[in-house]
XYZ file of C-alpha atoms in Angstrom:
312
model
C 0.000 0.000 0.000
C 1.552 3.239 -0.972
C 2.388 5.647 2.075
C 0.712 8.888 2.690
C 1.808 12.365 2.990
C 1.018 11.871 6.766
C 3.063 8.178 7.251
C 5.858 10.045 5.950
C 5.656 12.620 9.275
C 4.762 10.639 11.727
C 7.765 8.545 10.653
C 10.102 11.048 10.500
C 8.924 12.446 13.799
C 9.317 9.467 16.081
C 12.764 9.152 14.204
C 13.499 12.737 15.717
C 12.084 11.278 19.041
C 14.659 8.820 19.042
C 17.506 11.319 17.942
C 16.940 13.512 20.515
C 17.770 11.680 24.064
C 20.885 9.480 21.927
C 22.377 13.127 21.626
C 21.096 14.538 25.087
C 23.428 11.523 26.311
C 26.439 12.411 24.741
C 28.919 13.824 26.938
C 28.826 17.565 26.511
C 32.697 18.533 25.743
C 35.010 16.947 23.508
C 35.804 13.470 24.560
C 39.494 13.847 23.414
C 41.933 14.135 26.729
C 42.592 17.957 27.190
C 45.851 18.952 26.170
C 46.453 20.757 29.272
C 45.850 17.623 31.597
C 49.875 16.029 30.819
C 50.816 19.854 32.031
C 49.247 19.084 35.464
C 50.622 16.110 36.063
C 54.232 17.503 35.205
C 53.671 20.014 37.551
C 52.642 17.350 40.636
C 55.645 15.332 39.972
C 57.641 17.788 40.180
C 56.132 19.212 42.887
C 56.649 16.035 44.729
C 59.926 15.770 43.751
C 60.845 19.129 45.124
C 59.142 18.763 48.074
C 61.002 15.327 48.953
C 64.465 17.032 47.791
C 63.992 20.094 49.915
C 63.292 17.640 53.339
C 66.514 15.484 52.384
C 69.234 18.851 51.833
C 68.429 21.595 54.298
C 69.805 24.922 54.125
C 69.826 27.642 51.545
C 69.388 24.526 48.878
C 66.688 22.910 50.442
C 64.620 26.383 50.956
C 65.627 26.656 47.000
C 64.248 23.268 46.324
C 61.087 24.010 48.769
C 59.570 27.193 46.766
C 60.117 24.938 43.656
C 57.971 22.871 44.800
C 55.353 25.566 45.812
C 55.683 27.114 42.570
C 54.881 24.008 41.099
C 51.967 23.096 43.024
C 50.430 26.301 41.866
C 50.947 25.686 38.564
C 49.235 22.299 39.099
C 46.369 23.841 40.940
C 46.008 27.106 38.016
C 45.970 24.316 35.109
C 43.770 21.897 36.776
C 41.328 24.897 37.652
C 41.034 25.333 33.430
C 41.217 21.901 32.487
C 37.691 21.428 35.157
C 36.614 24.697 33.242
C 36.704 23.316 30.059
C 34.541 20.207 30.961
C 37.344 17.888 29.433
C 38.556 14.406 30.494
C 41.830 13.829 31.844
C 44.316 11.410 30.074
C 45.095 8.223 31.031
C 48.513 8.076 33.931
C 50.474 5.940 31.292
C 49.998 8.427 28.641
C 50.950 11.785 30.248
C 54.783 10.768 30.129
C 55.778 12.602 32.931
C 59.134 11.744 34.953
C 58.931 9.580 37.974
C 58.270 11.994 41.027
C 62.354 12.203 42.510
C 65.011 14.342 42.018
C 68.902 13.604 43.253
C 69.678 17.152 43.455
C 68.964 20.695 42.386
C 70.613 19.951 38.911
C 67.735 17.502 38.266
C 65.314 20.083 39.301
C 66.557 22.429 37.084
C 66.111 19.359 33.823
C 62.514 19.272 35.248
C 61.676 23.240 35.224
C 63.508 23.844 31.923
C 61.001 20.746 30.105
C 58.161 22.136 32.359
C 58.851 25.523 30.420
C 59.328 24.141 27.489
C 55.854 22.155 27.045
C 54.218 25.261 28.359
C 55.467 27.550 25.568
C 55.103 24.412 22.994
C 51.118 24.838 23.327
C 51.177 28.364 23.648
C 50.889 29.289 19.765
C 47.473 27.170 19.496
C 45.875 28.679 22.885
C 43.422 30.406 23.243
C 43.787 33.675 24.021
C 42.751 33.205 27.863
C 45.137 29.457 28.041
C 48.089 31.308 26.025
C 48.205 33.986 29.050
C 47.984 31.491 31.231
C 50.640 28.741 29.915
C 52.992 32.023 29.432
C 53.089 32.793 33.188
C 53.409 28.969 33.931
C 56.600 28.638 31.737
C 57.645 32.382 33.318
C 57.339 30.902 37.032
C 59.440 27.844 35.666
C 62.264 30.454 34.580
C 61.913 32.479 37.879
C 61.647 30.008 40.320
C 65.371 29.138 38.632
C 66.969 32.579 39.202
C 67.020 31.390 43.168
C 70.141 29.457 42.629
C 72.938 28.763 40.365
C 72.342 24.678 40.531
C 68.585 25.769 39.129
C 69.848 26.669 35.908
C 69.875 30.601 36.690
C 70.198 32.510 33.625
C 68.666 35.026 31.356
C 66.359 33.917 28.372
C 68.256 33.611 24.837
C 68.261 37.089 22.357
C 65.239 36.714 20.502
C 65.884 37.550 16.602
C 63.088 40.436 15.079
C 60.023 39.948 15.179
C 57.667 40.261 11.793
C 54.233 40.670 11.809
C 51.092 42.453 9.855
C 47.850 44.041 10.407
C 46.797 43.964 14.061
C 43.613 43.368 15.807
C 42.617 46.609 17.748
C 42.869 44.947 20.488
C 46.134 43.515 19.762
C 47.100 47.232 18.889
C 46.294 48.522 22.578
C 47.809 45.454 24.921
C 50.883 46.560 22.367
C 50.608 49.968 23.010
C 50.371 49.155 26.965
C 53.128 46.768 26.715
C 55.289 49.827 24.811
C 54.351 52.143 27.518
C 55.414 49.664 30.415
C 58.654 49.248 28.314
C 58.824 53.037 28.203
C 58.288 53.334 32.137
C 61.143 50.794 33.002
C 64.007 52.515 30.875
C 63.254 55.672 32.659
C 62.746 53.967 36.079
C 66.354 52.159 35.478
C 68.270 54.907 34.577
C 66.432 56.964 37.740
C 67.329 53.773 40.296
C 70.947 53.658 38.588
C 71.453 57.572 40.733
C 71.441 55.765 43.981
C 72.714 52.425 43.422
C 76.814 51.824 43.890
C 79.024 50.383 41.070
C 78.199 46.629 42.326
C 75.105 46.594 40.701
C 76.423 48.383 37.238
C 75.924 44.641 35.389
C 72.284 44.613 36.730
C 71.182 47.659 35.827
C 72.846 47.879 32.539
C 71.585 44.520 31.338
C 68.244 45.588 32.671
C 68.222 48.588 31.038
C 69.731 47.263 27.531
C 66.678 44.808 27.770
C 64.020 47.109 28.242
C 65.266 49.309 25.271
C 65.717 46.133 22.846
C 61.814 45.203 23.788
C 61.240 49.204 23.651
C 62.481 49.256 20.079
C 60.688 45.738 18.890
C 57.503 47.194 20.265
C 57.706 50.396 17.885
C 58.692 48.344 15.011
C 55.610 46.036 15.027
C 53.389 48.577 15.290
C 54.961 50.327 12.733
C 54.598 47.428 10.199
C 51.528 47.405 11.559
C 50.584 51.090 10.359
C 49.847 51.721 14.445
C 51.569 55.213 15.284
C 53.583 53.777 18.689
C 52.768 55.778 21.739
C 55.958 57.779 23.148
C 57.276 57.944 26.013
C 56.447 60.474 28.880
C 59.040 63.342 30.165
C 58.878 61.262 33.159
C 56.671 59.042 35.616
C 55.839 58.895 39.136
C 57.194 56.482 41.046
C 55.153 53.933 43.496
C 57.176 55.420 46.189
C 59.663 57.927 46.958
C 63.034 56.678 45.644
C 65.605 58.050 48.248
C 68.222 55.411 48.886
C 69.607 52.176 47.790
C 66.281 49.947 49.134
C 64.237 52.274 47.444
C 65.552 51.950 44.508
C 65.786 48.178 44.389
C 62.266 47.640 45.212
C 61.032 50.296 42.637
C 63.103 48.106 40.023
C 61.370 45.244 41.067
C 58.058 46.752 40.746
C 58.929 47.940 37.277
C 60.065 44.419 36.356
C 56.582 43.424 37.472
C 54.582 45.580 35.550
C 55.925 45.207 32.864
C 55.704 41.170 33.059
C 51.749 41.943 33.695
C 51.572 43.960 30.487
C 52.831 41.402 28.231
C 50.594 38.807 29.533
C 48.362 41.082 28.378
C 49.068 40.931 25.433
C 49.095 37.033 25.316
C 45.750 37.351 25.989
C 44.774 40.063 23.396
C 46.335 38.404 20.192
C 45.924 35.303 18.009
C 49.614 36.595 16.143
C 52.013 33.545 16.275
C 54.721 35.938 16.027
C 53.659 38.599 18.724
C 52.966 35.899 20.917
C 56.089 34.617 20.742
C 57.707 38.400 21.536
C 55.365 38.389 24.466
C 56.396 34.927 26.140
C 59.802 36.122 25.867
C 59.563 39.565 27.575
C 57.156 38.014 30.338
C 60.042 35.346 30.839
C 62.541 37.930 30.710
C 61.145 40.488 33.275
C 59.996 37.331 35.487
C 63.945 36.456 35.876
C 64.814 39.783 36.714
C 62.417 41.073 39.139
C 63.286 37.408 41.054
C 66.497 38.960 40.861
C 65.471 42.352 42.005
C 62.811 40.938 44.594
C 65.208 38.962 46.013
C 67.881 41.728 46.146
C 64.778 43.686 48.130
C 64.375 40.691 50.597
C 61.069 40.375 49.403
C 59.124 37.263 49.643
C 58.652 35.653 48.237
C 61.486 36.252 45.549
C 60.321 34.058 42.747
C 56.379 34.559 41.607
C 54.854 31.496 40.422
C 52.589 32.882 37.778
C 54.371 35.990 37.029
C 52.257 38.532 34.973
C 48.961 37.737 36.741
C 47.468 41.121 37.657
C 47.560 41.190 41.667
């Protein structure tokens, strides 16, 4: 018998019936493991490792090897906080790949931070904008947490060659422009700190100094290529406090090293460009080693921030 008009419908709409609940049952995120989830269980081990280190040396190493290991648990607790945000399953233990939890010594600890940096800034070009800010101030605690002593692998971030990039996003275009002005504000505030410091800290403040003009320089450039007129500098800024002596000075460093880390994590978070992302991991890295430097200098604590660039 040939089927109605009508059989056709009410076919199709207990098909649609049926439809309905199979999809209402699927899971709700993507059921691939999120790529974040090997990052926090990096960041345990090493944690653990730390932690175990710091109880078996003591002393100036073992207080080195114990912020490790509280920089690292906040880096566990920060990614696990987005991975529970994005409603994604965790991988498997045998998959993540991570080293067993122990370190002999600091020299291990240091292989563990520099590979914890590394597969933070490996994922950062494919972030989003929110997880590239993020994974930027995860690898920048990594490098931080190392200025605290020489067996942590202290050292400055590698020159990074030009950067080359087009058109901008407006919003690109002003975390640029904010990062340029924080650039601006640190030249100024170095060569003001440099009045009341003695020669001992020459090397510091030069280096600073040289850094914050190179990043200065590569900020003008992009947003030159980018047709963006860059915003100059002010006659001169007000410091957060009176600069009168040689703690004064130090701390205000510190501070500027800090700002200027928060700006360019702004920028992380403002910009899709491979390329500018890549100049803004590398200044938030770079100011992140120096105000540990500076902080620490300043008996401040604690010295080494674990998500440096994270607005206070």
């Amino acid at each position: 018998m040939p089927r109605t008009r009508r059989d056709v419908l009410r076919a199709a709409l207990v098909t649609a019936s049926l439809v309905v609940p199979l999809a209402a049952c699927g899971p709700g995120y993507p059921e691939d493991p999120d790529s974040l989830a090997p990052l926090v269980a990096q960041a345990e081990a090493d944690a653990e490792a730390a932690r175990t280190l710091a109880g078996r040396l003591g002393g100036a190493e073992g207080e080195a090897a114990g912020r490790v290991a509280e920089v690292r648990t906040e880096h566990a607790e920060a990614l696990r906080r987005e991975v529970e945000r994005a409603n994604r399953p965790a991988a498997e233990p045998a998959a993540n790949g991570t080293q067993p939890a122990e370190a002999a010594d600091l020299a291990a600890l240091e292989q563990r931070l520099t590979a914890a940096r590394e597969s933070a800034l490996e994922q950062l070009p494919e972030a989003s904008r929110y997880r590239a800010g993020l994974l930027g101030s995860v690898a920048a605690g990594c490098a931080a947490v190392q200025q605290l002593s020489p067996k942590l692998g202290a050292g400055q971030p590698d020159p990074l060659d030009p950067v080359t990039t087009g058109t901008l996003e407006p919003e690109a275009v002003t975390a640029l422009q904010e990062a340029l002005a924080a650039e601006h504000a640190a030249v100024w505030i170095y060569g003001l700190a440099s009045a009341y410091l003695p020669a001992d800290f020459d090397k510091g403040v030069d280096a600073g100094a040289a850094a914050h003009r190179e990043r200065r320089d590569a900020s003008e450039r992009v947003l030159t290529a980018a047709g963006v007129t860059p915003q100059p500098a002010e006659p001169a800024y007000v410091p957060t406090a009176p600069v009168t002596d040689q703690a004064s000075a130090v701390a205000l460093v510190a501070v500027a090293e800090s700002d200027a880390a928060t700006a360019w994590r702004g920028v992380l978070e403002r910009t899709d460009d491979a390329p500018l992302r890549t100049m803004a991991a590398h200044a938030l890295l770079a100011s992140a080693t120096r105000a540990t430097s500076w902080r620490a200098e300043a008996n401040e604590q604690p010295a080494a921030v674990a998500l440096p660039g994270t607005a206070a």
